């Protein structure tokens, strides 16, 4: 591996603010001690049936997970983003779906403080994702904030779109969703969609389709033109999802080959 690639793949030396590390570890240990006895085999089976047999999980009802997260969120609120990120770091890196849900809820409470300079840390977390639930939440609630604050990060998402990990590829599209709903980053989102439109993975197809569908709210003509030009090579699932909210005549134009 050459130096440029090594630098690109290197993780930040420290993603946790040392000033908050001890407090974060205490909260994380407490959360894990509460999650463990809540686990139920039948819930774990249900989670794996929905998100994949290889998804790490405790087997805790998401309603219970949400309550734990809300309690932790209240404790973090006064300390701001540094403590929230210090807690989220090991939770995301675990790959565990319930821990990822908690991390996303805690971080979302500090979303207004997120800027482009935080992206380096988020990029590390994305590489540890194991399921669509955590991927979509981290991408659309957290990564999108960094992208909005630093548009040049689009180049990083283009790299994600070509990664071997299906979760990075899905994240590349889902990170644009809240932005295109506002009519922002449309050209960039279409560029990333073009990279992914032939992707053979189901979860990636879902992500691209959802992005394009959300884009049709304010830019339906551009999306229709984009899809018509590519419908012979686009994955059929992408076309079906993307055209969900279009007028019947537009859907016909896209889906008829």
Coordinates of C-alpha atoms in Angstrom, one line a residue:
X1 CA 0.0 0.0 0.0
X2 CA 1.5 3.4 -1.0
X3 CA 1.6 6.3 1.4
X4 CA -1.4 8.1 0.0
X5 CA -3.6 5.0 0.4
X6 CA -2.2 4.4 3.9
X7 CA -3.0 7.9 4.9
X8 CA -6.6 7.7 3.4
X9 CA -7.3 4.5 5.3
X10 CA -5.7 5.5 8.6
X11 CA -8.0 6.2 11.5
X12 CA -7.7 9.3 13.6
X13 CA -5.2 8.8 16.5
X14 CA -7.9 9.7 19.1
X15 CA -11.6 10.0 18.5
X16 CA -12.5 10.6 22.1
X17 CA -11.8 13.9 23.8
X18 CA -9.5 12.8 26.8
X19 CA -11.3 15.2 29.0
X20 CA -14.6 13.2 28.6
X21 CA -13.1 9.7 28.3
X22 CA -13.7 8.6 31.9
X23 CA -17.2 10.0 32.1
X24 CA -18.0 8.4 28.7
X25 CA -16.7 5.0 29.8
X26 CA -18.8 5.1 33.0
X27 CA -22.0 5.8 30.9
X28 CA -21.1 3.1 28.3
X29 CA -20.5 0.5 31.0
X30 CA -23.8 1.4 32.7
X31 CA -25.7 1.1 29.4
X32 CA -24.2 -2.3 28.6
X33 CA -25.0 -3.6 32.1
X34 CA -28.6 -2.6 31.6
X35 CA -28.8 -4.0 28.1
X36 CA -27.5 -7.5 28.9
X37 CA -30.2 -8.7 31.3
X38 CA -32.9 -7.2 28.9
X39 CA -31.8 -9.6 26.1
X40 CA -34.3 -12.2 24.9
X41 CA -33.5 -14.9 22.3
X42 CA -36.8 -14.4 20.5
X43 CA -36.1 -10.7 20.1
X44 CA -32.6 -11.5 18.8
X45 CA -34.1 -13.8 16.3
X46 CA -36.6 -11.2 15.2
X47 CA -33.8 -8.6 14.8
X48 CA -31.7 -11.0 12.7
X49 CA -34.7 -12.0 10.6
X50 CA -35.1 -8.3 9.8
X51 CA -31.5 -7.1 9.4
X52 CA -29.5 -10.2 8.7
X53 CA -28.3 -13.4 10.4
X54 CA -24.8 -11.9 11.0
X55 CA -26.0 -8.7 12.8
X56 CA -24.5 -8.4 16.3
X57 CA -27.3 -7.8 18.8
X58 CA -28.3 -8.3 22.4
X59 CA -32.0 -9.1 21.6
X60 CA -33.6 -6.1 23.3
X61 CA -36.9 -4.5 22.2
X62 CA -36.1 -1.3 20.4
X63 CA -38.7 0.5 22.6
X64 CA -36.5 -0.4 25.6
X65 CA -33.4 0.6 23.8
X66 CA -34.9 4.0 23.0
X67 CA -35.8 4.6 26.6
X68 CA -32.2 3.8 27.7
X69 CA -30.9 6.2 25.0
X70 CA -33.3 9.0 26.0
X71 CA -32.0 8.7 29.6
X72 CA -28.4 8.8 28.5
X73 CA -29.2 11.7 26.2
X74 CA -30.5 13.8 29.1
X75 CA -27.3 13.2 31.0
X76 CA -25.1 14.2 28.1
X77 CA -27.0 17.3 27.1
X78 CA -25.2 19.8 29.3
X79 CA -21.7 18.6 28.2
X80 CA -22.5 19.0 24.5
X81 CA -21.0 17.3 21.5
X82 CA -17.6 16.2 22.8
X83 CA -19.2 13.9 25.4
X84 CA -21.8 12.6 23.0
X85 CA -19.0 11.7 20.5
X86 CA -17.0 10.1 23.3
X87 CA -19.9 7.8 24.1
X88 CA -20.9 7.1 20.5
X89 CA -17.3 6.0 19.5
X90 CA -17.2 2.6 21.1
X91 CA -20.9 2.0 20.6
X92 CA -20.6 2.4 16.8
X93 CA -17.3 0.5 16.7
X94 CA -18.9 -2.5 18.4
X95 CA -21.1 -3.1 15.3
X96 CA -24.0 -4.0 17.7
X97 CA -27.3 -2.8 16.4
X98 CA -28.8 -1.8 19.8
X99 CA -25.6 0.1 20.7
X100 CA -25.7 1.8 17.3
X101 CA -29.3 2.9 18.0
X102 CA -28.3 4.4 21.3
X103 CA -25.3 6.2 19.8
X104 CA -27.4 7.7 17.0
X105 CA -30.0 9.0 19.5
X106 CA -27.4 10.6 21.7
X107 CA -25.6 12.2 18.8
X108 CA -28.8 13.5 17.2
X109 CA -29.5 15.5 20.3
X110 CA -26.3 17.5 19.5
X111 CA -26.8 17.5 15.8
X112 CA -26.9 21.3 15.6
X113 CA -23.3 21.4 16.8
X114 CA -21.9 19.1 14.1
X115 CA -19.7 20.6 11.5
X116 CA -17.5 19.5 8.6
X117 CA -14.5 19.0 10.8
X118 CA -16.2 16.1 12.6
X119 CA -16.4 14.1 9.4
X120 CA -13.1 12.3 10.0
X121 CA -14.5 10.6 13.0
X122 CA -17.8 9.7 11.3
X123 CA -15.9 8.1 8.5
X124 CA -14.3 5.8 11.0
X125 CA -17.7 4.8 12.4
X126 CA -19.2 4.1 9.0
X127 CA -16.5 1.5 8.4
X128 CA -17.9 -0.5 11.4
X129 CA -21.5 -0.5 10.4
X130 CA -23.3 -3.9 10.1
X131 CA -26.9 -3.1 9.2
X132 CA -29.2 -0.8 7.4
X133 CA -30.9 0.7 10.5
X134 CA -27.6 2.1 12.0
X135 CA -26.3 3.0 8.5
X136 CA -29.4 5.1 7.6
X137 CA -29.5 6.9 11.0
X138 CA -25.8 7.7 11.0
X139 CA -25.8 8.8 7.4
X140 CA -29.0 10.9 7.3
X141 CA -28.9 12.4 10.8
X142 CA -25.2 12.8 11.4
X143 CA -23.0 12.6 8.3
X144 CA -25.4 14.8 6.4
X145 CA -24.8 17.6 8.9
X146 CA -21.1 17.5 8.3
X147 CA -21.6 17.5 4.6
X148 CA -23.9 20.5 4.8
X149 CA -21.1 22.3 6.7
X150 CA -18.4 21.3 4.4
X151 CA -19.6 20.6 0.8
X152 CA -16.1 19.5 -0.4
X153 CA -16.8 16.3 1.5
X154 CA -18.8 15.1 -1.5
X155 CA -15.5 13.7 -2.8
X156 CA -15.4 11.4 0.2
X157 CA -18.9 10.1 -0.5
X158 CA -17.9 9.4 -4.0
X159 CA -15.1 7.2 -2.7
X160 CA -17.6 5.5 -0.3
X161 CA -19.8 4.7 -3.4
X162 CA -16.9 2.6 -4.8
X163 CA -16.0 0.8 -1.5
X164 CA -16.2 -3.0 -1.1
X165 CA -18.5 -2.5 2.0
X166 CA -22.1 -2.4 1.0
X167 CA -22.8 -0.3 4.1
X168 CA -20.4 2.4 3.0
X169 CA -22.0 2.3 -0.4
X170 CA -25.5 2.6 1.1
X171 CA -24.2 5.4 3.4
X172 CA -22.9 7.3 0.3
X173 CA -26.5 7.7 -1.0
X174 CA -28.4 8.0 2.3
X175 CA -26.1 10.9 3.5
X176 CA -27.7 13.1 0.9
X177 CA -31.4 12.4 1.7
X178 CA -32.1 15.3 4.1
X179 CA -30.3 17.7 1.9
X180 CA -32.1 16.8 -1.4
X181 CA -35.4 17.1 0.5
X182 CA -34.5 20.8 0.7
X183 CA -33.3 21.0 -2.9
X184 CA -29.7 21.1 -2.0
X185 CA -26.7 19.0 -3.3
X186 CA -28.9 17.6 -6.1
X187 CA -26.2 17.5 -8.8
X188 CA -23.8 15.8 -6.3
X189 CA -26.4 13.3 -5.3
X190 CA -27.1 12.4 -8.9
X191 CA -23.4 12.0 -9.5
X192 CA -23.1 9.5 -6.6
X193 CA -26.3 7.8 -7.7
X194 CA -24.8 7.3 -11.2
X195 CA -21.9 5.4 -9.6
X196 CA -24.4 3.1 -7.7
X197 CA -27.3 2.7 -10.1
X198 CA -26.0 -0.7 -11.4
X199 CA -25.0 -2.0 -7.9
X200 CA -26.0 -5.6 -7.4
X201 CA -26.5 -5.5 -3.6
X202 CA -30.1 -5.3 -2.4
X203 CA -29.4 -2.9 0.5
X204 CA -27.4 -0.5 -1.8
X205 CA -30.2 -0.6 -4.4
X206 CA -32.7 0.4 -1.6
X207 CA -30.5 3.3 -0.6
X208 CA -30.1 4.7 -4.1
X209 CA -33.8 4.2 -4.8
X210 CA -34.8 6.0 -1.6
X211 CA -32.4 8.9 -2.4
X212 CA -33.8 9.4 -5.9
X213 CA -37.4 9.1 -4.6
X214 CA -36.8 11.9 -2.0
X215 CA -35.2 14.0 -4.8
X216 CA -38.4 13.8 -6.8
X217 CA -40.2 15.9 -4.2
X218 CA -38.6 19.1 -5.5
X219 CA -36.7 18.0 -8.6
X220 CA -38.9 15.4 -10.3
X221 CA -38.1 16.5 -13.9
X222 CA -34.3 16.1 -13.2
X223 CA -34.8 12.7 -11.7
X224 CA -37.0 11.5 -14.5
X225 CA -34.5 12.7 -17.1
X226 CA -31.6 11.0 -15.1
X227 CA -33.5 7.7 -14.9
X228 CA -34.8 7.6 -18.4
X229 CA -31.2 8.0 -19.7
X230 CA -30.1 5.1 -17.6
X231 CA -33.0 2.8 -17.4
X232 CA -31.5 0.2 -19.6
X233 CA -28.6 -0.3 -17.2
X234 CA -30.2 0.7 -13.9
X235 CA -31.2 -2.0 -11.4
X236 CA -35.0 -2.6 -11.6
X237 CA -35.4 -2.2 -7.9
X238 CA -33.8 1.3 -8.0
X239 CA -36.2 2.3 -10.8
X240 CA -39.3 1.0 -8.9
X241 CA -38.4 2.8 -5.6
X242 CA -37.3 6.0 -7.3
X243 CA -40.5 6.4 -9.2
X244 CA -42.8 5.7 -6.3
X245 CA -44.0 9.3 -5.8
X246 CA -44.0 10.3 -9.5
X247 CA -47.0 10.9 -11.7
X248 CA -48.4 7.8 -13.5
X249 CA -47.1 9.0 -16.9
X250 CA -43.6 9.6 -15.4
X251 CA -43.6 6.2 -13.8
X252 CA -44.6 4.6 -17.1
X253 CA -41.8 6.5 -18.9
X254 CA -39.2 5.1 -16.5
X255 CA -40.5 1.6 -15.9
X256 CA -41.4 0.7 -19.5
X257 CA -38.3 -0.7 -21.2

